[in-house]
Short mmCIF file of C-alpha atoms and ligand atoms in Angstrom, two decimals:
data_model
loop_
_atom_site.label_atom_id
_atom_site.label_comp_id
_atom_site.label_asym_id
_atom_site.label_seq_id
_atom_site.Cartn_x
_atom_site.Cartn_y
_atom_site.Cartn_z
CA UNK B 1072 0.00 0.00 0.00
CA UNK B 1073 1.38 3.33 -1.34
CA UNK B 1074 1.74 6.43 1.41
CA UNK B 1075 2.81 9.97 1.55
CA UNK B 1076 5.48 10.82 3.45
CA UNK B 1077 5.54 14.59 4.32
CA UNK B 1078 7.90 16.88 5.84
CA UNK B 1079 5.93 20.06 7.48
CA UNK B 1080 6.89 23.51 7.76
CA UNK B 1081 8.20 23.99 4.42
CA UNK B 1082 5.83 27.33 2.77
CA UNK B 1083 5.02 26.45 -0.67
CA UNK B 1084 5.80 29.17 -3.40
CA UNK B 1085 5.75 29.27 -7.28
CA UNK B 1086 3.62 28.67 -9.96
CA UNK B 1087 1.28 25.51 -10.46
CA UNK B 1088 -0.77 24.66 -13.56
CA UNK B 1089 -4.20 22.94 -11.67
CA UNK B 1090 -5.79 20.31 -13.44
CA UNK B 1091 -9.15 19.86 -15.43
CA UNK B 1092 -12.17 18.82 -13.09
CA UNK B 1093 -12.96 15.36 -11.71
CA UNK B 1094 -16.66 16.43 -11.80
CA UNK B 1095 -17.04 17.62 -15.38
CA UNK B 1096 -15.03 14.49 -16.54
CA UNK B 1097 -16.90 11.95 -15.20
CA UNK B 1098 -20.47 13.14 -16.59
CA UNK B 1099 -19.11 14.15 -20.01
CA UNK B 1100 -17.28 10.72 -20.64
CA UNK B 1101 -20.71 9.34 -19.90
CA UNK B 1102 -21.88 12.04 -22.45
CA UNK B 1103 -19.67 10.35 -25.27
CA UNK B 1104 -22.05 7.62 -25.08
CA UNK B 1105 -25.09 9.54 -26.73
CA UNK B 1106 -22.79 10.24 -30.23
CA UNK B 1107 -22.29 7.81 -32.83
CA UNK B 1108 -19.01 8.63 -33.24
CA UNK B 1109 -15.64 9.90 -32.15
CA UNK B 1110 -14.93 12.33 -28.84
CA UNK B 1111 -11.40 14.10 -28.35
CA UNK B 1112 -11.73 15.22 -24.68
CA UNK B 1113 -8.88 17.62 -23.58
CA UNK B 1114 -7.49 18.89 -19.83
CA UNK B 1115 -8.53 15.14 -18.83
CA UNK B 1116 -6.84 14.99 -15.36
CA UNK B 1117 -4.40 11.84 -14.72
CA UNK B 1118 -6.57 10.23 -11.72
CA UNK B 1119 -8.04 6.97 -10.72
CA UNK B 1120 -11.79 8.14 -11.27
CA UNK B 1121 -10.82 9.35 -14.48
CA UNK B 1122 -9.23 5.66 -15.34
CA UNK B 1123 -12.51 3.92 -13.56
CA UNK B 1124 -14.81 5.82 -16.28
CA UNK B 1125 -12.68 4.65 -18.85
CA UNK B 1126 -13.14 0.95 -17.93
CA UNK B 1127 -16.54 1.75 -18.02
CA UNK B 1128 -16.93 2.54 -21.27
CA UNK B 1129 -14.49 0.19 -22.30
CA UNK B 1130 -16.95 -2.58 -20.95
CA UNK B 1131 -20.05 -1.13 -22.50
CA UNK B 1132 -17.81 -1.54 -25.83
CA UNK B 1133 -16.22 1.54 -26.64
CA UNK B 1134 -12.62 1.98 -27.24
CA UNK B 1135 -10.47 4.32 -25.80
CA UNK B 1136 -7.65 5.81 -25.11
CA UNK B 1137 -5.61 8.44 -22.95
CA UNK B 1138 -2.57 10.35 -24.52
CA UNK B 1139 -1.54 13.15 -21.80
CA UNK B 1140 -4.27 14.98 -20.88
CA UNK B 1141 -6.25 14.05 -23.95
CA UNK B 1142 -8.86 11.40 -23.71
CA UNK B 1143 -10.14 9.59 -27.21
CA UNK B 1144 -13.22 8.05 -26.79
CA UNK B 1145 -15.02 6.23 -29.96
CA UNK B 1146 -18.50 5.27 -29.02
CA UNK B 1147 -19.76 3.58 -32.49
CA UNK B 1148 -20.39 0.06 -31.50
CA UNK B 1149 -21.20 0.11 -28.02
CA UNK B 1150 -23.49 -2.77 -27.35
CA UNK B 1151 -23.42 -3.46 -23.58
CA UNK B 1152 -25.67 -1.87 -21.34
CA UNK B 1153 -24.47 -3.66 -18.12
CA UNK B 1154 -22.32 -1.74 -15.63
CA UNK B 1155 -20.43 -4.69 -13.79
CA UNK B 1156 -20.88 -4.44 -9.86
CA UNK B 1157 -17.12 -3.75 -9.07
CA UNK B 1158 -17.08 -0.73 -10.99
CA UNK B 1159 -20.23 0.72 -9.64
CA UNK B 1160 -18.67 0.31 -6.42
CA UNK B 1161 -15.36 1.45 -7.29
CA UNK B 1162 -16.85 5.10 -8.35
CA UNK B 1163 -20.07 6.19 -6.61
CA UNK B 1164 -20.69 8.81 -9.48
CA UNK B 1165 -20.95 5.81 -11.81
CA UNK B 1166 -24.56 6.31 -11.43
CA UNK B 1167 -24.37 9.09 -14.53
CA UNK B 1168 -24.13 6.40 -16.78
CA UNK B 1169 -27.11 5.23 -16.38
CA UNK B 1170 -29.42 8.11 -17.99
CA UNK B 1171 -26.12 8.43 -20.69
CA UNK B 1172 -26.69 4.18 -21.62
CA UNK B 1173 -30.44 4.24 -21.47
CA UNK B 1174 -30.56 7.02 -24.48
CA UNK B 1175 -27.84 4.98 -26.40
CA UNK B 1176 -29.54 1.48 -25.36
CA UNK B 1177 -33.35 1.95 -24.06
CA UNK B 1178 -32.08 -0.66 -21.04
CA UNK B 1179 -29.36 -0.43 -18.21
CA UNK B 1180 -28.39 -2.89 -15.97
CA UNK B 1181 -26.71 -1.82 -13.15
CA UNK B 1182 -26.13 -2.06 -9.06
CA UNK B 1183 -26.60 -0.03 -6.97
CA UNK B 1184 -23.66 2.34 -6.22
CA UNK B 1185 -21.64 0.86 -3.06
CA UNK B 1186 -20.16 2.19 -0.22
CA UNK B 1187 -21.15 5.00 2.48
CA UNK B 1188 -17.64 7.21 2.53
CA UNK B 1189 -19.98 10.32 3.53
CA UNK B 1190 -23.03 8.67 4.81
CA UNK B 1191 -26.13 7.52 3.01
CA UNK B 1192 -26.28 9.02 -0.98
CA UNK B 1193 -29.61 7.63 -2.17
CA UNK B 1194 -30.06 7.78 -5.69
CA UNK B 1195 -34.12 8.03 -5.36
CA UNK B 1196 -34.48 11.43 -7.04
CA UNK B 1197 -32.12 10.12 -10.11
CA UNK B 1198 -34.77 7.29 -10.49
CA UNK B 1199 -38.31 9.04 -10.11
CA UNK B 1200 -36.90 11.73 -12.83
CA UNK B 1201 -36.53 8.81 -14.98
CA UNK B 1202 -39.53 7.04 -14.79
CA UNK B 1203 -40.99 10.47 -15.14
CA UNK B 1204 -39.13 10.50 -18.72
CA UNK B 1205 -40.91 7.13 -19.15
CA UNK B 1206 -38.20 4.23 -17.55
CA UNK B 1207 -39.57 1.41 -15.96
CA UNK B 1208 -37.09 0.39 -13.37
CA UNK B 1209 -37.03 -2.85 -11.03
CA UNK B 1210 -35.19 -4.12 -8.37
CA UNK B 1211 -33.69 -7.42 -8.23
CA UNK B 1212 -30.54 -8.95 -6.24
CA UNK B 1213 -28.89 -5.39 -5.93
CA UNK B 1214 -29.54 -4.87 -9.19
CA UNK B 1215 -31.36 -2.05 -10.78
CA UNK B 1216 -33.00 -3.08 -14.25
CA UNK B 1217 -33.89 -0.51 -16.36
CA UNK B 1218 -36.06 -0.43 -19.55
CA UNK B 1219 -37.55 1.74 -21.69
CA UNK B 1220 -39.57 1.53 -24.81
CA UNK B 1221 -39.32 4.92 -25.83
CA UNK B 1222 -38.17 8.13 -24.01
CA UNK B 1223 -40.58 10.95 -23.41
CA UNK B 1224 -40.12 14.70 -22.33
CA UNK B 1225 -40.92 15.58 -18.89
CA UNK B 1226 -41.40 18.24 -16.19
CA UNK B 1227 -39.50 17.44 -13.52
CA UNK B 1228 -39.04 19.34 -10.02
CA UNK B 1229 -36.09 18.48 -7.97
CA UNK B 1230 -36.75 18.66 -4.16
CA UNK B 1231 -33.16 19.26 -4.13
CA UNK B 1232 -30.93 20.61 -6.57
CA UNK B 1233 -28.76 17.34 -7.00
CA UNK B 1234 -25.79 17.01 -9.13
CA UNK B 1235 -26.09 13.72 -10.33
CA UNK B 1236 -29.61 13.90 -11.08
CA UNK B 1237 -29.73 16.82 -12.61
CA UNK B 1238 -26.70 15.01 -14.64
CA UNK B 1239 -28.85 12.12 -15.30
CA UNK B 1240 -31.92 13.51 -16.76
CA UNK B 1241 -29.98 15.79 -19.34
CA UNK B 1242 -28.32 12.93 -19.90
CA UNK B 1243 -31.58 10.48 -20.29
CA UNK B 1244 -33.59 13.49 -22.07
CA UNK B 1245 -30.96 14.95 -24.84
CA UNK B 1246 -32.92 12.93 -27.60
CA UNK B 1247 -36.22 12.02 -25.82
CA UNK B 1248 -39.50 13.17 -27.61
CA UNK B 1249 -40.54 16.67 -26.73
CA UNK B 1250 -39.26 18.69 -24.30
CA UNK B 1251 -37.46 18.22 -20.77
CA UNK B 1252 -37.56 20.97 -18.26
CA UNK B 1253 -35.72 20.65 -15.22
CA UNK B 1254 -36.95 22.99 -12.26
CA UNK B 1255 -34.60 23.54 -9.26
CA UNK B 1256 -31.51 22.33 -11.14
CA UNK B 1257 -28.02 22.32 -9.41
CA UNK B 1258 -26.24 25.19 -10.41
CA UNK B 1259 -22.77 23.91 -10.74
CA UNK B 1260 -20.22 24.96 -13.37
CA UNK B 1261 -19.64 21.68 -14.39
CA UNK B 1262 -23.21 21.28 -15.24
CA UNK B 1263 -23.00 23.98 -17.73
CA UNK B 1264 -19.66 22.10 -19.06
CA UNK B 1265 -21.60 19.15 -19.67
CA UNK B 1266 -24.44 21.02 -21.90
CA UNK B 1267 -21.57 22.53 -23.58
CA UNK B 1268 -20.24 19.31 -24.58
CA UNK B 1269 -23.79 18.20 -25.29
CA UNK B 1270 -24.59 21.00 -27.60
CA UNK B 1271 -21.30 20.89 -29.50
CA UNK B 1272 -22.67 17.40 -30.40
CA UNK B 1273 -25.93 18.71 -31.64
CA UNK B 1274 -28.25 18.98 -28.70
CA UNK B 1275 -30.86 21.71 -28.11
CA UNK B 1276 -30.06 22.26 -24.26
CA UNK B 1277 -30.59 25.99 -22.61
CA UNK B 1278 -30.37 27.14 -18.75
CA UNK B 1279 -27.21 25.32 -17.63
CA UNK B 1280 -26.10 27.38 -14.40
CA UNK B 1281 -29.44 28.68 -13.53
CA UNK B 1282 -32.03 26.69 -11.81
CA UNK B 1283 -34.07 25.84 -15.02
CA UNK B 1284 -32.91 24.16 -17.72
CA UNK B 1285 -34.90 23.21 -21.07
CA UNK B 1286 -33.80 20.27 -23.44
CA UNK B 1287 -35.60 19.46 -26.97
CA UNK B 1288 -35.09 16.26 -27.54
CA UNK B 1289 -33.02 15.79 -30.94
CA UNK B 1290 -32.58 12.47 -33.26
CA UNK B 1291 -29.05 12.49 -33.36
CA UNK B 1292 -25.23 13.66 -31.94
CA UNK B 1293 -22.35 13.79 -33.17
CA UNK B 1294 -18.71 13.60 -32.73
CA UNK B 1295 -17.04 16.53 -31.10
CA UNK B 1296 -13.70 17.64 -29.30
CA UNK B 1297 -13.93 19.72 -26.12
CA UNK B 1298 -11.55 21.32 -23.31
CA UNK B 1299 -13.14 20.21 -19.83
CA UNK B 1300 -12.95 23.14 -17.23
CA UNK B 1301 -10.50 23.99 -14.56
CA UNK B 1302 -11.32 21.82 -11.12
CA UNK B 1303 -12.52 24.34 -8.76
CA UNK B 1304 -11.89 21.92 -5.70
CA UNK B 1305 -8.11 21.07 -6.68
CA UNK B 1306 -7.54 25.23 -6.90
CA UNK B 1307 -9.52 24.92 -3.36
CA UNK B 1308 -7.35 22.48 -1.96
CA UNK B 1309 -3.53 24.29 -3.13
CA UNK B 1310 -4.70 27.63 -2.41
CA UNK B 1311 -5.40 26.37 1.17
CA UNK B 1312 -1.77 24.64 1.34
CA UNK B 1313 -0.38 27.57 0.20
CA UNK B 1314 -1.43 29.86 3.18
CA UNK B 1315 -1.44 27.19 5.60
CA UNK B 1316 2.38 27.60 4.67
CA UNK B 1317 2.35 30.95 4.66
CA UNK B 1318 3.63 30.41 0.78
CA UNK B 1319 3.11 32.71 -2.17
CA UNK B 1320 1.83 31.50 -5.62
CA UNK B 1321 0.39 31.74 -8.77
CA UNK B 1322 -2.45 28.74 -9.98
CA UNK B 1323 -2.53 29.26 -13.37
CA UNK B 1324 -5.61 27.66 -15.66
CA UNK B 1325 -8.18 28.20 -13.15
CA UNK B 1326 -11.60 29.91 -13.90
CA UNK B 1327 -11.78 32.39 -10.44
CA UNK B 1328 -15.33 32.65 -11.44
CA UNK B 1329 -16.28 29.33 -10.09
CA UNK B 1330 -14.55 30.25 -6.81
CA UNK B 1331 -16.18 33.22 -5.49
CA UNK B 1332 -17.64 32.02 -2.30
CA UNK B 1333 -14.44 30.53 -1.35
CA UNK B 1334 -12.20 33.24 -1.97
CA UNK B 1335 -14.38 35.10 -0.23
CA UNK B 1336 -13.95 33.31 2.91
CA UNK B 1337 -9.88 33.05 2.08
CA UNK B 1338 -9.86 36.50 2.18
CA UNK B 1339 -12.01 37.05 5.53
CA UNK B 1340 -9.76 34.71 6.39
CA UNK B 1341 -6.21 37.12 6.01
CA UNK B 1342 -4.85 35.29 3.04
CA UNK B 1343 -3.86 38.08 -0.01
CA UNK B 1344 -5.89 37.06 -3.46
CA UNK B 1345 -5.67 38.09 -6.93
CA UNK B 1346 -7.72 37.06 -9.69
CA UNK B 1347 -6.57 37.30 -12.97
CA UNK B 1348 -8.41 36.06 -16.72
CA UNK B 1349 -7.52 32.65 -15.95
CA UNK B 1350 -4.91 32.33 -12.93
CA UNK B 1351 -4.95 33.23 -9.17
CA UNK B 1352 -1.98 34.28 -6.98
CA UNK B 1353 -2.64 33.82 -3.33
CA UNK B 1354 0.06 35.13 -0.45
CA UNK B 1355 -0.64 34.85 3.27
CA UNK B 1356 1.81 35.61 6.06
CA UNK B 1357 -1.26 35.93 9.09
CA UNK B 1358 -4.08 33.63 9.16
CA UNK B 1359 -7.29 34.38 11.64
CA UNK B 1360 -10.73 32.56 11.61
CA UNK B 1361 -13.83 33.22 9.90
CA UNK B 1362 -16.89 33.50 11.87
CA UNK B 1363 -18.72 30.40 9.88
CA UNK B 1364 -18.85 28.27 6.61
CA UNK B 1365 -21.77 26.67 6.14
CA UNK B 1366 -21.51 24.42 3.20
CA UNK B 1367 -24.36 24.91 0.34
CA UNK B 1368 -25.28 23.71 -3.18
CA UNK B 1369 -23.64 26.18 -5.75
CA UNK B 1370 -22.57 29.45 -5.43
CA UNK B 1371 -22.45 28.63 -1.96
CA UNK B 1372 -19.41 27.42 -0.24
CA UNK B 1373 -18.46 23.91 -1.60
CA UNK B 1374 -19.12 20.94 0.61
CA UNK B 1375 -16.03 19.81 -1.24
CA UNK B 1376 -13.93 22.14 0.12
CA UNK B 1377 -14.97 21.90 3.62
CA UNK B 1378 -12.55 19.65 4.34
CA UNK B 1379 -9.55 21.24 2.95
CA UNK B 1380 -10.73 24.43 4.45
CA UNK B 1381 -11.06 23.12 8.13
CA UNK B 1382 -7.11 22.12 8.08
CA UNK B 1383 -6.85 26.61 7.19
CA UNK B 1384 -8.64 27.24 10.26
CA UNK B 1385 -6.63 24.75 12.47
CA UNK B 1386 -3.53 27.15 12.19
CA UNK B 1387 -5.92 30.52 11.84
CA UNK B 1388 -5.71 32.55 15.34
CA UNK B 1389 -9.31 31.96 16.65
CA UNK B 1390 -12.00 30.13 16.46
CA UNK B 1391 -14.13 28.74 13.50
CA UNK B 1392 -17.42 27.43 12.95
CA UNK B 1393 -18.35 24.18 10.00
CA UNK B 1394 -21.66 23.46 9.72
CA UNK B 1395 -21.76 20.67 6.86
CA UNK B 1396 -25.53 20.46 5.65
CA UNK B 1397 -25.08 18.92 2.05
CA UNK B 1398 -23.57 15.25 3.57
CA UNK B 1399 -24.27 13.17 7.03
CA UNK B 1400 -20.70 12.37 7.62
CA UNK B 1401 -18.44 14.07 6.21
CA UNK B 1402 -16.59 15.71 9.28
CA UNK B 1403 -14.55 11.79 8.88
CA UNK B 1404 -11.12 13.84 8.85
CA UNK B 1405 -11.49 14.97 12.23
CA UNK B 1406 -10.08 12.34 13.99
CA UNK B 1407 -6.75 12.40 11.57
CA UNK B 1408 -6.50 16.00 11.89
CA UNK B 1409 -6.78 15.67 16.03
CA UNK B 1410 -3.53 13.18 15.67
CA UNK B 1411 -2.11 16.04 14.30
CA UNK B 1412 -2.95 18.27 17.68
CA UNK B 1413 -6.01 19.95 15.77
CA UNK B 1414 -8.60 21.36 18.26
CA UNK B 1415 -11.80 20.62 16.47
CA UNK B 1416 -15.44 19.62 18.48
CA UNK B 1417 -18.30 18.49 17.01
CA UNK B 1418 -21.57 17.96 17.66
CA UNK B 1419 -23.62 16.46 14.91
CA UNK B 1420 -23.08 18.17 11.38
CA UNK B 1421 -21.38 21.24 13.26
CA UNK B 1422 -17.86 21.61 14.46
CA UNK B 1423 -15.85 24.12 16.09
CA UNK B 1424 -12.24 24.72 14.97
CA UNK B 1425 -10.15 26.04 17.66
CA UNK B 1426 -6.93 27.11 15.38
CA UNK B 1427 -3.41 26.30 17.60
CA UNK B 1428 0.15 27.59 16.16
CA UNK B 1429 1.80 24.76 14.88
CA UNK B 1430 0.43 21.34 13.98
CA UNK B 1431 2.71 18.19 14.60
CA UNK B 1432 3.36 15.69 12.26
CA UNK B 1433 1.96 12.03 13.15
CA UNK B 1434 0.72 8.68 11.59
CA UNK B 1435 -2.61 9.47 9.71
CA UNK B 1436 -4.86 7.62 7.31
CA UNK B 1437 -6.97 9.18 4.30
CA UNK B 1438 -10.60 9.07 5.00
CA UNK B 1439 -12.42 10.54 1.63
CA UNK B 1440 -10.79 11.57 -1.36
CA UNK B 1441 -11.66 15.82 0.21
CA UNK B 1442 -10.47 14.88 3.69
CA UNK B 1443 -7.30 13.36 1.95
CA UNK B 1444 -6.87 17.07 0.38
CA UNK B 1445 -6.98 18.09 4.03
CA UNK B 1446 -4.28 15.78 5.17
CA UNK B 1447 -2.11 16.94 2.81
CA UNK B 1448 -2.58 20.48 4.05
CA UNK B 1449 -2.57 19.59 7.56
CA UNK B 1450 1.02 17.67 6.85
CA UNK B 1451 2.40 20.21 4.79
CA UNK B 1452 2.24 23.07 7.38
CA UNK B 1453 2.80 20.86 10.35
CA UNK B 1454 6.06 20.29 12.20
CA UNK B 1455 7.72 17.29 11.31
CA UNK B 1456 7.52 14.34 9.76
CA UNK B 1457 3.46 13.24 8.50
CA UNK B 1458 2.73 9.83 6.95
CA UNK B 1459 -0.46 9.92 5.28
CA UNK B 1460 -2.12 5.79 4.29
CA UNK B 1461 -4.80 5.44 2.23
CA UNK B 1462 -3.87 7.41 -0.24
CA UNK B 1463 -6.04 5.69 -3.00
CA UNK B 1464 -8.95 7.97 -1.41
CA UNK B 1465 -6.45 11.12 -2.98
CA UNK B 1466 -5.50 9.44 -6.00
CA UNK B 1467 -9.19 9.54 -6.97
CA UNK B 1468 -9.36 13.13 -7.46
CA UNK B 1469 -5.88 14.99 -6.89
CA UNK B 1470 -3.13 14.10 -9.87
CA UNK B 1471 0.29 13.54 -8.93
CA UNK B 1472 0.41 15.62 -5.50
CA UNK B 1473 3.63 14.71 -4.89
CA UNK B 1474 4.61 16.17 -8.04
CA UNK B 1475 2.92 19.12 -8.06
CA UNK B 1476 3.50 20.22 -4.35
CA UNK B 1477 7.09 19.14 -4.81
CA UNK B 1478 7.35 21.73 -7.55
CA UNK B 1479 6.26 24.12 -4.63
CA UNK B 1480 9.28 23.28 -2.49
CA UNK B 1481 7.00 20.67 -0.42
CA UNK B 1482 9.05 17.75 0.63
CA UNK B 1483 7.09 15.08 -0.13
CA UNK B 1484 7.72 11.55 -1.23
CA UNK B 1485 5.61 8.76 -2.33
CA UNK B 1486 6.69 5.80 -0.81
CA UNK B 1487 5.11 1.91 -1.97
C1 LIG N 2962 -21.69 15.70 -6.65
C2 LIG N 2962 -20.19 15.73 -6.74
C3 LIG N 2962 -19.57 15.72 -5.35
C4 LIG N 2962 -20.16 16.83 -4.49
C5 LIG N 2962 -21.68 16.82 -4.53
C6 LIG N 2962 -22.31 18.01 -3.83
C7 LIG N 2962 -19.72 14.63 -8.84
C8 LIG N 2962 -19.13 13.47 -9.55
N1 LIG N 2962 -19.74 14.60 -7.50
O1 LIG N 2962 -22.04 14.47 -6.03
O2 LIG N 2962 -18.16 15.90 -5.48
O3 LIG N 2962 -19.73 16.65 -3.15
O4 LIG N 2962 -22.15 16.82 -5.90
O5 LIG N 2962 -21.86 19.19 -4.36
O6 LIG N 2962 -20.12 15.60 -9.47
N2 LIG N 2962 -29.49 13.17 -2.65
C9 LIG N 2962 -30.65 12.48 -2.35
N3 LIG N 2962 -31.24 11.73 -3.34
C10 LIG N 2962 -30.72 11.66 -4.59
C11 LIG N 2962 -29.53 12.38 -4.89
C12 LIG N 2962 -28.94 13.14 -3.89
O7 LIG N 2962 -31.14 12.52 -1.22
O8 LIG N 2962 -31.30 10.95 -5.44
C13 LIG N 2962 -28.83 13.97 -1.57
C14 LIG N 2962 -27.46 13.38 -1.22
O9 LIG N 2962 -27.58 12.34 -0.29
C15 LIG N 2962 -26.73 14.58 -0.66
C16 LIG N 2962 -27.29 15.73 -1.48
O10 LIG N 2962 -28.51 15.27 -2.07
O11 LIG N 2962 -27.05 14.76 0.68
C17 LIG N 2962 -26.37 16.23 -2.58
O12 LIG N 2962 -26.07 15.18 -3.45
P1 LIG N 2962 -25.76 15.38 -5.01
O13 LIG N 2962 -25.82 16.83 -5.37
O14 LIG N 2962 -26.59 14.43 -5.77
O15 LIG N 2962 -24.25 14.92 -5.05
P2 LIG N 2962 -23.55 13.95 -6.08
O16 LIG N 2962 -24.09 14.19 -7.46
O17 LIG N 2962 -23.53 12.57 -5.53
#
């Protein structure tokens, strides 16, 4: 089992390039299902999510390849339409294939997604949108059998703006008959990413990004080349390590738009930001607490961040209060961090970050792929030596850390 051996107190300063996003990826390689034909998909980032998708598709019949941080995906004889269980439960968000195979196939077979890394994730607002679109779905030995004769245009209301399902339906609706509306859509950037991919390919999609969004059902897609966004949660995570260093650097291909509720909170929180076109340069010599993050769907403060952002506060003068409403139990890093001589309570989904002066290194394990992201933070500004385990939970979502901090002046080593 790989780890991450860390050596605190080093500040990070330079210039990183951050990589494309984890959640625009995912949904858009399930996207290359709907063409007939070929998809060039650039700014793929190198990570083990992105390598679980491709098996994916691989078994559904597609071939594909990566070339550096290009992705070639050619869709034309895809026959399967079963998901095999071990890759369901390898990748919970393997769930937006299902809407992406049912327009390509009419039927999916597929279990249900596995694990409980952030307590329960039900999936039951992904399935009444599609048997509002006209899927018949059954349940049988953990398996979810899915069938539909034809697919028809729908109103549907979310009761919460979900990712995935908001994913899903676009997904199960881009050449249904008639038109889809979607009312209380998530917001997210990297659903407006996927209905740019989608309309490059020839779909009529409109309202990505706003709470509504319209789709006209078209008879065919296809092939088309795109440039996935920056990942918001990756320029989350190094801007945090920076000033938890008390570093100085520049983050170039980032899109600071996506990151306005964060900065926001970097900046109550001491830490100098500058937003440029496409880059950020953060510097930070004095860190204090902000008075809360609550975590929210889109624009509000990332529940993927959360994490990252709780290791700031643990060396911020002062006192800081998380309350995590998006996920059950996601405040897992807390333990790890406590090894580390954080002083974090909590009581429920709140938790009250005490910040101390120095950190000390110690023994910890990765949790989640975002409290991972924290760990690495929490190591890098500690004193002394960290070893993080687990690390399969960061190579899900974070390319090459060890690289790309190391460029910072982080000493860090990977060590099998
Ligand atoms: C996506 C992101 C993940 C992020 C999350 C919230 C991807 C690949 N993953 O996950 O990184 O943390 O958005 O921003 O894009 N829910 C239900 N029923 C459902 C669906 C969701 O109750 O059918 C609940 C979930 O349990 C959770 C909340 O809604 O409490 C948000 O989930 P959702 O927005 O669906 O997150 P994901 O799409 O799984």
């Amino acid at each position: 089992m790989s780890k991450l051996l860390i050596e605190g107190g080093h500040p990070l300063c330079g210039v990183l390039k951050i990589q494309g996003a984890k959640n625009s990826i995912l949904p858009i390689m399930a996207a290359t299902l709907v063409a007939q034909g070929e998809c060039v998909i650039e700014n793929c980032p190198d990570i083990s999510d992105t390598h679980t998708a491709l098996e994916i598709l691989k078994t559904l019949g597609a071939q594909v390849k990566m070339f550096g941080d290009k992705v070639w995906v050619d869709c034309t004889n895809v026959i399967d339409y079963e998901i095999p269980d071990a890759l369901m439960r390898k990748m919970r968000s393997s769930i937006i294939f299902l809407g992406a195979v049912l327009t390509r196939r009419k039927k999916a077979l597929l279990s249900f997604p596995g694990g409980c890394e952030l307590g329960p994730r039900p999936i039951d607002l992904h399935l009444a949108a599609l048997e509002k679109l006209g899927v018949h779905i059954s349940e049988e030995h953990g398996y979810l059998r899915c069938e539909a004769a034809r697919l028809k245009g729908a109103e549907i209301h979310l009761s919460f703006p979900s990712v995935g399902a908001t994913e899903n339906i676009m997904l199960a609706s881009v050449q249904a008959e008639g038109r889809t509306v979607i009312e209380n859509a998530a917001r997210e950037p990297e659903i407006e990413d996927l209905q740019n991919f989608l309309n490059a390919m020839g779909a009529d999609i409109r309202g990505a990004g706003s709470s509504t969004i319209v789709i006209r059902g078209v008879e065919s897609l296809h092939s088309v080349q795109h440039r996935v966004i920056p990942d918001r949660i990756v320029t989350a995570t190094y801007i945090c390590a920076v000033a938890a260093t008390r570093g100085n650097a520049l983050l170039k291909n980032v899109e600071p738009k996506h990151l306005s509720s964060v900065l926001s909170v970097l900046r109550e929180a001491g830490c100098e930001i500058q937003e440029f076109d496409d880059m950020i340069s953060v510097a930070c010599d004095r860190l204090q607490a902000v008075r809360l993050v609550r975590t929210m769907p889109y624009p509000g403060f990332p529940t993927d961040a959360q994490a990252p952002f709780m290791s700031l506060m643990c060396v911020a003068s002062g006192s800081t209060v998380f309350v995590e409403t998006m996920f059950e139990n996601r405040f897992k890093h807390i333990a790890e961090l406590q090894r580390m001589g954080a002083k974090i309570t909590t009581e429920g989904r709140v938790a009250v970050v005490e910040g101390v002066r120095r950190l000390s290194g110690a023994s910890v394990d990765a949790t989640d792929l975002r409290g991972g992201g924290a760990l690495l933070i929490a190591a890098l500004a500690a004193e002394g030596e960290t070893q993080i385990g687990r690390i399969e939970h960061i190579d899900r979502g974070y390319a090459a850390p060890e690289q790309v901090l190391g460029e910072l002046g982080a000493k860090i080593v990977r060590i099998e």
